[in-house]
Tab-separated table of C-alpha atoms and ligand atoms in Angstrom:
chain	number	residue	atom	x	y	z
A	1	MET	CA	-13.827	-18.847	6.394
A	2	PRO	CA	-15.014	-17.578	9.772
A	3	ILE	CA	-17.627	-14.851	10.117
A	4	TYR	CA	-15.279	-11.910	10.504
A	5	LEU	CA	-16.826	-8.995	12.401
A	6	ASP	CA	-13.644	-7.405	13.750
A	7	ASN	CA	-12.809	-5.040	10.896
A	8	ALA	CA	-11.638	-2.285	13.253
A	9	ALA	CA	-8.775	-4.620	14.259
A	10	THR	CA	-7.784	-5.368	10.694
A	11	THR	CA	-9.384	-6.190	7.354
A	12	GLN	CA	-9.052	-8.885	4.746
A	13	VAL	CA	-6.878	-7.542	1.916
A	14	CYS	CA	-9.018	-6.824	-1.152
A	15	PRO	CA	-8.081	-8.567	-4.457
A	16	GLN	CA	-7.124	-5.256	-6.096
A	17	ALA	CA	-4.577	-4.531	-3.338
A	18	ALA	CA	-3.162	-8.065	-3.398
A	19	GLN	CA	-2.793	-7.941	-7.183
A	20	ALA	CA	-1.128	-4.524	-7.078
A	21	ALA	CA	1.367	-5.777	-4.475
A	22	PHE	CA	2.103	-8.883	-6.554
A	23	GLN	CA	2.716	-6.752	-9.653
A	24	ALA	CA	5.032	-4.397	-7.745
A	25	MET	CA	6.982	-7.298	-6.263
A	26	THR	CA	7.417	-9.256	-9.463
A	27	VAL	CA	7.345	-6.755	-12.342
A	28	GLU	CA	8.142	-3.188	-11.200
A	29	PHE	CA	10.489	-4.481	-8.516
A	30	GLY	CA	13.322	-1.993	-9.007
A	31	ASN	CA	14.630	0.296	-6.290
A	32	PRO	CA	13.044	3.725	-6.904
A	33	SER	CA	16.427	5.353	-6.162
A	34	SER	CA	18.213	3.484	-8.995
A	35	GLY	CA	18.999	5.568	-12.042
A	36	TYR	CA	18.361	2.903	-14.705
A	37	ALA	CA	14.988	2.320	-16.332
A	38	ALA	CA	13.754	-0.411	-13.954
A	39	GLY	CA	14.427	1.852	-10.961
A	40	GLN	CA	12.812	4.830	-12.614
A	41	ALA	CA	9.750	2.734	-13.482
A	42	ALA	CA	9.386	1.880	-9.785
A	43	ALA	CA	9.841	5.563	-8.873
A	44	ALA	CA	7.132	6.505	-11.372
A	45	GLN	CA	4.804	3.953	-9.773
A	46	VAL	CA	5.425	5.353	-6.280
A	47	LYS	CA	4.718	8.879	-7.594
A	48	HIS	CA	1.476	7.688	-9.164
A	49	HIS	CA	0.410	5.869	-5.974
A	50	ARG	CA	1.167	8.940	-3.852
A	51	GLU	CA	-1.127	10.941	-6.141
A	52	THR	CA	-3.859	8.327	-5.725
A	53	VAL	CA	-3.643	8.296	-1.911
A	54	ALA	CA	-3.563	12.116	-1.869
A	55	ARG	CA	-6.655	12.284	-4.093
A	56	CYS	CA	-8.557	9.884	-1.828
A	57	LEU	CA	-7.530	11.836	1.257
A	58	GLY	CA	-8.190	15.201	-0.394
A	59	CYS	CA	-4.721	16.717	-0.109
A	60	LEU	CA	-1.636	17.402	-2.217
A	61	PRO	CA	0.727	14.536	-3.133
A	62	GLU	CA	3.624	16.382	-1.491
A	63	GLU	CA	1.657	16.404	1.768
A	64	ILE	CA	1.783	12.579	1.925
A	65	THR	CA	4.660	10.636	3.488
A	66	PHE	CA	4.414	6.854	3.431
A	67	THR	CA	4.990	5.185	6.805
A	68	SER	CA	4.872	1.600	8.046
A	69	CYS	CA	1.659	1.845	10.110
A	70	GLY	CA	-0.670	4.050	12.115
A	71	THR	CA	1.443	3.665	15.238
A	72	GLU	CA	4.445	5.100	13.405
A	73	GLY	CA	2.491	8.119	12.171
A	74	ASP	CA	0.975	8.782	15.606
A	75	ASN	CA	4.339	8.506	17.399
A	76	TRP	CA	6.091	10.672	14.843
A	77	SER	CA	3.381	13.352	14.917
A	78	ILE	CA	3.466	13.669	18.682
A	79	ARG	CA	7.215	13.716	19.092
A	80	ALA	CA	7.800	16.026	16.125
A	81	ALA	CA	5.017	18.429	17.183
A	82	ALA	CA	6.526	18.686	20.674
A	83	GLU	CA	9.924	19.363	19.116
A	84	HIS	CA	8.366	21.933	16.763
A	85	GLY	CA	6.874	23.838	19.709
A	86	ARG	CA	9.752	23.431	22.149
A	87	ARG	CA	10.324	27.171	22.431
A	88	ALA	CA	6.601	27.955	22.746
A	89	GLY	CA	5.705	25.725	25.680
A	90	ARG	CA	5.289	22.293	27.226
A	91	HIS	CA	1.516	21.767	27.452
A	92	ILE	CA	-0.307	19.085	25.458
A	93	ILE	CA	-4.016	18.330	25.150
A	94	THR	CA	-5.342	14.961	24.105
A	95	THR	CA	-8.310	12.783	25.010
A	96	ALA	CA	-8.582	9.910	27.464
A	97	ILE	CA	-9.940	7.693	24.677
A	98	GLU	CA	-7.086	7.924	22.170
A	99	HIS	CA	-5.374	4.795	20.900
A	100	ALA	CA	-2.261	3.652	22.788
A	101	ALA	CA	-0.227	4.745	19.734
A	102	VAL	CA	-1.047	8.332	20.813
A	103	LEU	CA	-1.298	7.915	24.576
A	104	GLU	CA	2.037	6.170	25.040
A	105	PRO	CA	4.227	8.801	23.297
A	106	VAL	CA	2.233	11.502	25.106
A	107	ARG	CA	2.943	9.753	28.444
A	108	ASP	CA	6.582	9.583	27.434
A	109	LEU	CA	6.601	13.370	26.997
A	110	GLU	CA	4.812	13.710	30.348
A	111	ARG	CA	7.698	11.819	31.961
A	112	GLN	CA	10.042	14.334	30.329
A	113	GLY	CA	8.246	17.231	32.031
A	114	TYR	CA	5.382	18.080	29.669
A	115	GLU	CA	2.035	18.860	31.272
A	116	VAL	CA	-0.837	16.935	29.674
A	117	THR	CA	-4.580	17.566	29.810
A	118	TYR	CA	-6.595	14.409	29.051
A	119	LEU	CA	-10.133	15.365	27.990
A	120	LYS	CA	-12.658	12.903	29.416
A	121	PRO	CA	-15.623	11.527	27.464
A	122	ASP	CA	-19.199	11.600	28.702
A	123	ARG	CA	-21.163	8.351	29.236
A	124	ALA	CA	-21.824	8.125	25.496
A	125	GLY	CA	-18.134	8.461	24.641
A	126	ARG	CA	-18.361	12.045	23.399
A	127	ILE	CA	-15.614	14.616	23.846
A	128	SER	CA	-16.754	18.211	24.293
A	129	ALA	CA	-15.310	20.890	22.011
A	130	GLU	CA	-16.047	23.432	24.775
A	131	ALA	CA	-13.879	21.461	27.231
A	132	LEU	CA	-11.095	21.516	24.678
A	133	ALA	CA	-11.423	25.284	24.135
A	134	ALA	CA	-11.328	25.801	27.917
A	135	ALA	CA	-8.177	23.671	28.250
A	136	LEU	CA	-6.180	25.620	25.623
A	137	ARG	CA	-3.346	27.745	27.027
A	138	PRO	CA	-0.793	30.112	25.515
A	139	ASP	CA	1.823	27.371	26.052
A	140	THR	CA	-0.216	24.549	24.438
A	141	VAL	CA	2.031	23.179	21.694
A	142	LEU	CA	0.029	20.123	20.615
A	143	VAL	CA	-3.574	18.983	20.487
A	144	SER	CA	-4.008	15.345	19.437
A	145	MET	CA	-7.580	14.217	18.830
A	146	MET	CA	-8.689	11.131	16.924
A	147	LEU	CA	-11.412	11.372	14.277
A	148	VAL	CA	-13.255	8.109	15.013
A	149	ASN	CA	-12.783	6.174	18.229
A	150	ASN	CA	-11.709	2.619	17.483
A	151	GLU	CA	-13.811	0.996	20.213
A	152	LEU	CA	-16.957	3.120	20.293
A	153	GLY	CA	-17.222	4.380	16.724
A	154	THR	CA	-17.900	7.886	18.042
A	155	ILE	CA	-16.779	10.885	15.966
A	156	LEU	CA	-14.729	13.481	17.841
A	157	PRO	CA	-14.998	17.274	17.263
A	158	VAL	CA	-11.718	17.720	15.387
A	159	ALA	CA	-12.865	20.637	13.180
A	160	GLN	CA	-14.186	22.479	16.247
A	161	ALA	CA	-10.833	21.852	17.943
A	162	ALA	CA	-9.063	23.492	14.991
A	163	ARG	CA	-11.363	26.515	15.190
A	164	ALA	CA	-10.816	26.827	18.956
A	165	ILE	CA	-7.026	26.707	18.517
A	166	ARG	CA	-7.179	29.429	15.890
A	167	ALA	CA	-9.618	31.576	17.877
A	168	GLY	CA	-7.569	31.257	21.081
A	169	GLY	CA	-4.289	32.061	19.363
A	170	ALA	CA	-2.487	29.072	20.952
A	171	PRO	CA	0.673	28.022	19.113
A	172	ALA	CA	-0.562	24.404	19.127
A	173	LEU	CA	-0.263	22.079	16.170
A	174	LEU	CA	-3.330	19.870	15.693
A	175	HIS	CA	-2.751	16.172	15.061
A	176	CYS	CA	-5.562	13.822	14.131
A	177	ASP	CA	-5.384	10.031	14.305
A	178	ALA	CA	-7.730	9.256	11.418
A	179	VAL	CA	-6.861	5.549	11.301
A	180	GLN	CA	-10.506	4.522	11.842
A	181	GLY	CA	-12.007	7.491	10.015
A	182	PHE	CA	-10.226	7.309	6.660
A	183	LEU	CA	-12.687	6.401	3.875
A	184	LYS	CA	-15.349	5.487	6.483
A	185	VAL	CA	-16.420	9.094	7.130
A	186	PRO	CA	-16.105	11.972	4.654
A	187	PHE	CA	-13.400	14.528	5.487
A	188	THR	CA	-10.309	16.206	4.138
A	189	PRO	CA	-7.399	17.385	6.318
A	190	ARG	CA	-8.066	20.943	5.161
A	191	GLU	CA	-11.762	20.804	6.081
A	192	LEU	CA	-10.766	19.500	9.496
A	193	GLY	CA	-8.105	22.204	9.801
A	194	VAL	CA	-5.413	19.815	11.015
A	195	ASP	CA	-1.648	20.149	10.655
A	196	LEU	CA	-0.876	16.427	10.911
A	197	LEU	CA	-3.049	13.412	10.197
A	198	THR	CA	-2.368	9.700	10.371
A	199	ILE	CA	-3.852	6.794	8.404
A	200	SER	CA	-3.119	3.068	8.238
A	201	GLY	CA	-3.519	0.659	5.331
A	202	HIS	CA	-4.654	-2.504	7.065
A	203	LYS	CA	-7.906	-0.896	8.267
A	204	ILE	CA	-8.997	-0.269	4.658
A	205	ARG	CA	-8.239	-3.641	3.017
A	206	ALA	CA	-4.555	-2.946	2.235
A	207	PRO	CA	-1.922	-5.171	3.875
A	208	LYS	CA	-0.319	-4.571	7.247
A	209	GLY	CA	2.982	-2.671	7.133
A	210	ILE	CA	1.889	0.481	5.317
A	211	GLY	CA	0.446	3.777	6.456
A	212	ALA	CA	0.512	7.381	5.375
A	213	GLN	CA	1.131	10.611	7.158
A	214	TYR	CA	-0.381	13.938	6.096
A	215	ILE	CA	1.846	16.900	6.873
A	216	ARG	CA	0.293	20.256	6.007
A	217	LYS	CA	2.224	22.001	3.222
A	218	GLY	CA	4.592	24.567	4.686
A	219	LEU	CA	4.938	22.843	8.052
A	220	LYS	CA	8.582	21.974	8.712
A	221	LEU	CA	8.776	18.767	10.707
A	222	LYS	CA	11.755	16.931	12.165
A	223	PRO	CA	12.464	13.871	9.974
A	224	LEU	CA	11.541	10.493	11.403
A	225	LEU	CA	14.401	8.510	9.843
A	226	LEU	CA	17.687	9.831	8.509
A	227	GLY	CA	19.503	8.099	5.691
A	228	GLY	CA	19.174	8.106	1.928
A	229	GLY	CA	16.716	11.005	1.873
A	230	GLN	CA	13.668	9.157	0.532
A	231	GLU	CA	10.186	10.609	1.166
A	232	GLY	CA	11.457	14.167	0.773
A	233	GLY	CA	14.098	13.518	3.419
A	234	LEU	CA	11.420	13.016	6.079
A	235	ARG	CA	11.506	9.238	6.281
A	236	SER	CA	14.568	7.663	4.750
A	237	GLY	CA	14.557	4.000	3.803
A	238	THR	CA	13.953	2.225	0.507
A	239	GLU	CA	10.284	2.681	-0.312
A	240	PRO	CA	8.129	-0.440	0.324
A	241	THR	CA	6.866	-0.353	-3.242
A	242	ALA	CA	4.544	-3.362	-2.946
A	243	GLN	CA	2.812	-2.048	0.174
A	244	ILE	CA	2.528	1.427	-1.347
A	245	ALA	CA	0.973	-0.054	-4.498
A	246	ALA	CA	-1.461	-2.038	-2.379
A	247	LEU	CA	-2.432	0.981	-0.285
A	248	ALA	CA	-3.207	3.009	-3.399
A	249	ALA	CA	-5.178	0.108	-4.905
A	250	ALA	CA	-7.211	-0.338	-1.704
A	251	CYS	CA	-7.972	3.407	-1.673
A	252	GLU	CA	-9.128	3.268	-5.285
A	253	ALA	CA	-11.190	0.128	-4.716
A	254	TRP	CA	-13.142	1.790	-1.904
A	255	LYS	CA	-16.526	2.987	-3.201
A	256	PRO	CA	-18.303	5.923	-1.486
A	257	GLU	CA	-21.525	3.861	-1.401
A	258	TYR	CA	-19.840	1.378	0.968
A	259	ARG	CA	-20.529	3.812	3.815
A	260	GLU	CA	-24.299	3.471	3.657
A	261	GLN	CA	-24.047	-0.226	2.844
A	262	ILE	CA	-21.930	-0.880	5.954
A	263	ARG	CA	-24.140	1.348	8.100
A	264	GLY	CA	-27.189	-0.622	6.908
A	265	VAL	CA	-25.625	-3.907	8.054
A	266	LYS	CA	-24.561	-2.387	11.381
A	267	ASP	CA	-28.035	-0.936	12.082
A	268	TYR	CA	-29.572	-4.308	11.229
A	269	ALA	CA	-27.075	-6.067	13.525
A	270	LEU	CA	-27.897	-3.706	16.396
A	271	GLU	CA	-31.635	-4.440	16.004
A	272	LYS	CA	-30.943	-8.190	16.110
A	273	LEU	CA	-28.490	-7.868	19.013
A	274	LYS	CA	-31.090	-5.984	21.059
A	275	GLU	CA	-33.128	-9.228	21.027
A	276	VAL	CA	-30.341	-11.077	22.894
A	277	PRO	CA	-31.485	-11.413	26.543
A	278	GLY	CA	-29.692	-8.871	28.776
A	279	LEU	CA	-27.675	-7.242	25.991
A	280	GLU	CA	-26.990	-3.506	26.315
A	281	VAL	CA	-25.879	-1.232	23.488
A	282	ILE	CA	-22.921	0.778	24.809
A	283	SER	CA	-22.315	2.774	21.648
A	284	PRO	CA	-24.217	2.517	18.360
A	285	GLY	CA	-21.284	4.411	16.768
A	286	ASP	CA	-21.488	7.551	14.635
A	287	ALA	CA	-19.108	6.014	12.097
A	288	PRO	CA	-20.727	3.403	9.856
A	289	HIS	CA	-18.535	0.458	10.811
A	290	ILE	CA	-18.105	0.254	14.606
A	291	CYS	CA	-20.497	-0.386	17.492
A	292	ALA	CA	-20.051	-1.629	21.052
A	293	VAL	CA	-22.418	-3.748	23.131
A	294	SER	CA	-22.216	-5.517	26.487
A	295	LEU	CA	-23.611	-8.660	28.032
A	296	PRO	CA	-23.291	-7.753	31.728
A	297	GLY	CA	-22.171	-10.718	33.801
A	298	TYR	CA	-20.518	-12.505	30.853
A	299	PRO	CA	-16.752	-11.827	30.747
A	300	SER	CA	-15.774	-10.493	27.309
A	301	GLU	CA	-12.848	-12.877	26.950
A	302	MET	CA	-15.178	-15.841	27.515
A	303	LEU	CA	-17.647	-14.476	24.959
A	304	VAL	CA	-14.868	-13.964	22.406
A	305	ARG	CA	-13.712	-17.562	22.919
A	306	GLU	CA	-17.202	-19.045	22.732
A	307	LEU	CA	-18.018	-17.028	19.618
A	308	SER	CA	-14.709	-18.120	18.112
A	309	ASP	CA	-15.675	-21.766	18.780
A	310	ARG	CA	-18.796	-21.029	16.723
A	311	GLY	CA	-16.688	-19.526	13.896
A	312	ILE	CA	-17.388	-15.859	14.680
A	313	CYS	CA	-14.670	-13.233	15.237
A	314	VAL	CA	-15.468	-10.146	17.335
A	315	SER	CA	-13.299	-8.202	19.751
A	316	SER	CA	-13.447	-7.761	23.504
A	317	GLY	CA	-12.301	-4.171	22.894
A	318	SER	CA	-9.204	-2.908	21.148
A	319	ALA	CA	-7.086	-5.817	19.946
A	320	CYS	CA	-4.116	-3.890	21.375
A	321	HIS	CA	-5.280	-4.378	24.988
A	322	LYS	CA	-5.581	-8.137	25.240
A	323	GLY	CA	-6.875	-9.366	28.548
A	324	LYS	CA	-7.238	-5.973	30.276
A	325	PRO	CA	-10.439	-3.940	30.393
A	326	SER	CA	-9.961	-1.237	27.822
A	327	HIS	CA	-9.130	2.298	28.986
A	328	VAL	CA	-11.787	3.569	26.565
A	329	PHE	CA	-14.681	1.663	28.121
A	330	ALA	CA	-13.239	2.315	31.594
A	331	ALA	CA	-13.329	6.069	30.818
A	332	LEU	CA	-17.101	5.874	30.242
A	333	GLY	CA	-17.648	5.066	33.924
A	334	LEU	CA	-19.630	1.898	33.162
A	335	PRO	CA	-20.668	-0.383	36.047
A	336	LYS	CA	-18.073	-3.178	36.480
A	337	ARG	CA	-20.394	-5.991	35.263
A	338	THR	CA	-21.148	-4.023	32.095
A	339	LEU	CA	-17.508	-3.051	31.594
A	340	MET	CA	-16.334	-6.652	31.847
A	341	GLY	CA	-18.905	-7.866	29.281
A	342	VAL	CA	-18.112	-5.444	26.468
A	343	LEU	CA	-17.820	-6.578	22.853
A	344	ARG	CA	-16.843	-4.471	19.851
A	345	VAL	CA	-18.434	-5.463	16.563
A	346	SER	CA	-17.046	-3.886	13.394
A	347	PHE	CA	-18.036	-4.243	9.781
A	348	SER	CA	-16.570	-4.047	6.261
A	349	PRO	CA	-18.042	-3.921	2.761
A	350	GLU	CA	-17.965	-7.747	2.844
A	351	SER	CA	-20.171	-7.969	5.962
A	352	THR	CA	-23.707	-9.284	5.496
A	353	ARG	CA	-27.026	-9.349	7.359
A	354	GLU	CA	-26.742	-13.139	7.524
A	355	GLU	CA	-23.521	-12.715	9.484
A	356	ALA	CA	-25.280	-10.294	11.831
A	357	ASP	CA	-28.066	-12.877	12.307
A	358	ALA	CA	-25.470	-15.542	13.099
A	359	LEU	CA	-23.820	-13.324	15.726
A	360	ALA	CA	-27.124	-12.528	17.454
A	361	GLN	CA	-28.150	-16.197	17.381
A	362	ALA	CA	-24.811	-17.314	18.817
A	363	LEU	CA	-24.988	-14.774	21.658
A	364	SER	CA	-28.572	-15.830	22.443
A	365	ALA	CA	-27.452	-19.486	22.512
A	366	ILE	CA	-24.594	-18.625	24.899
A	367	THR	CA	-26.983	-16.876	27.298
A	368	GLN	CA	-29.469	-19.771	27.069
A	369	ASN	CA	-26.732	-22.327	27.846
A	370	ARG	CA	-25.769	-20.337	30.925
A	371	ILE	CA	-29.390	-20.242	32.137
A	372	ALA	CA	-29.741	-24.009	31.490
A	373	MET	CA	-26.582	-24.700	33.548
A	374	ARG	CA	-27.826	-22.788	36.599
B	1	PLP	N1	-5.061	4.484	15.911
B	1	PLP	C1	-6.237	3.855	15.920
B	1	PLP	C2	-7.473	4.632	16.176
B	1	PLP	C3	-6.304	2.469	15.693
B	1	PLP	O1	-7.484	1.855	15.696
B	1	PLP	C4	-5.105	1.771	15.453
B	1	PLP	C5	-5.123	0.302	15.257
B	1	PLP	O2	-5.930	-0.388	15.841
B	1	PLP	C6	-3.893	2.483	15.435
B	1	PLP	C7	-3.910	3.834	15.672
B	1	PLP	C8	-2.596	1.797	15.148
B	1	PLP	O3	-2.504	1.505	13.794
B	1	PLP	P1	-1.492	0.354	13.267
B	1	PLP	O4	-2.090	-0.950	13.682
B	1	PLP	O5	-1.455	0.550	11.803
B	1	PLP	O6	-0.184	0.622	13.916
């Protein structure tokens, strides 16, 4: 097994989730829409799993719609919120450091005539709640702000955004991409004051292919998929019972004490990484599991390859932007040499201090080899 320090890209499925999926595929394998006992048993399981996910998120079961991934939830939220506010206006606010799953549908709306304000981060990757309040307009129909940035680990002021929307009287719905925040930082959708919130299973040790969408009770949203009327008519399609079972099991398997445990390993890793000659910490991360560093003058892609040769997996930025400097780091206004040498290191409950030592040692060895070759 490699040393896997790229848990913001995806996570290893935990045994509880794998077992739950196996059980759902082989024992309670009925179609939840079938009227006979095997179908009803599957339907009862889905109901139970929805309750579990809702409990872990801190909302009502009827506020949860299962989706296939975070991208689906983000796309749906943005398109449906624009549709919801079509009579109220055509102005959207988001941040320059959102995931592509938010930025791309927003750009699509921009092409259709929507006006978009992209809030810029400061050098530390922080988005100002005051800038958001100043950008709100009577025709703002959507604010989309992530909870935890996937490359910097910074926490964004989502609750302040909700208060500003309410205080300003804008008709805007507030969507939050909480894909990197779910379980890693404490929150509930109600505490944040959001209307829509998106999570994804594969970031929390459930398999790929499952996510969940929070839709505030009372909010009428345009359905994503029409068909057999599953998921309260909002997202038709036979429920992926195995993935749903695995998502619920991964939620239940997550212990609150993991947060401090993961933060402890990350803080230790940052101390060790600071000993690597030339290394700069770009973002220590507010969230417990993500930090970003740079080795100026060493192209990230080369570092990722060399670390991979040594059995260590880290990311050169978001795994969704292979090869290109990430728009998130670019938005920080970093010098080019620093920007090109960025690495994201991200941790899980399985991560250890020994793995952090190995990463720091490998990076030191890479810098030493370069000096020896000069
Ligand atoms: N939003 C954020 C912040 C992410 O980190 C990711 C995945 O990297 C996504 C959305 C997309 O989620 P998924 O991979 O489940 O489509």
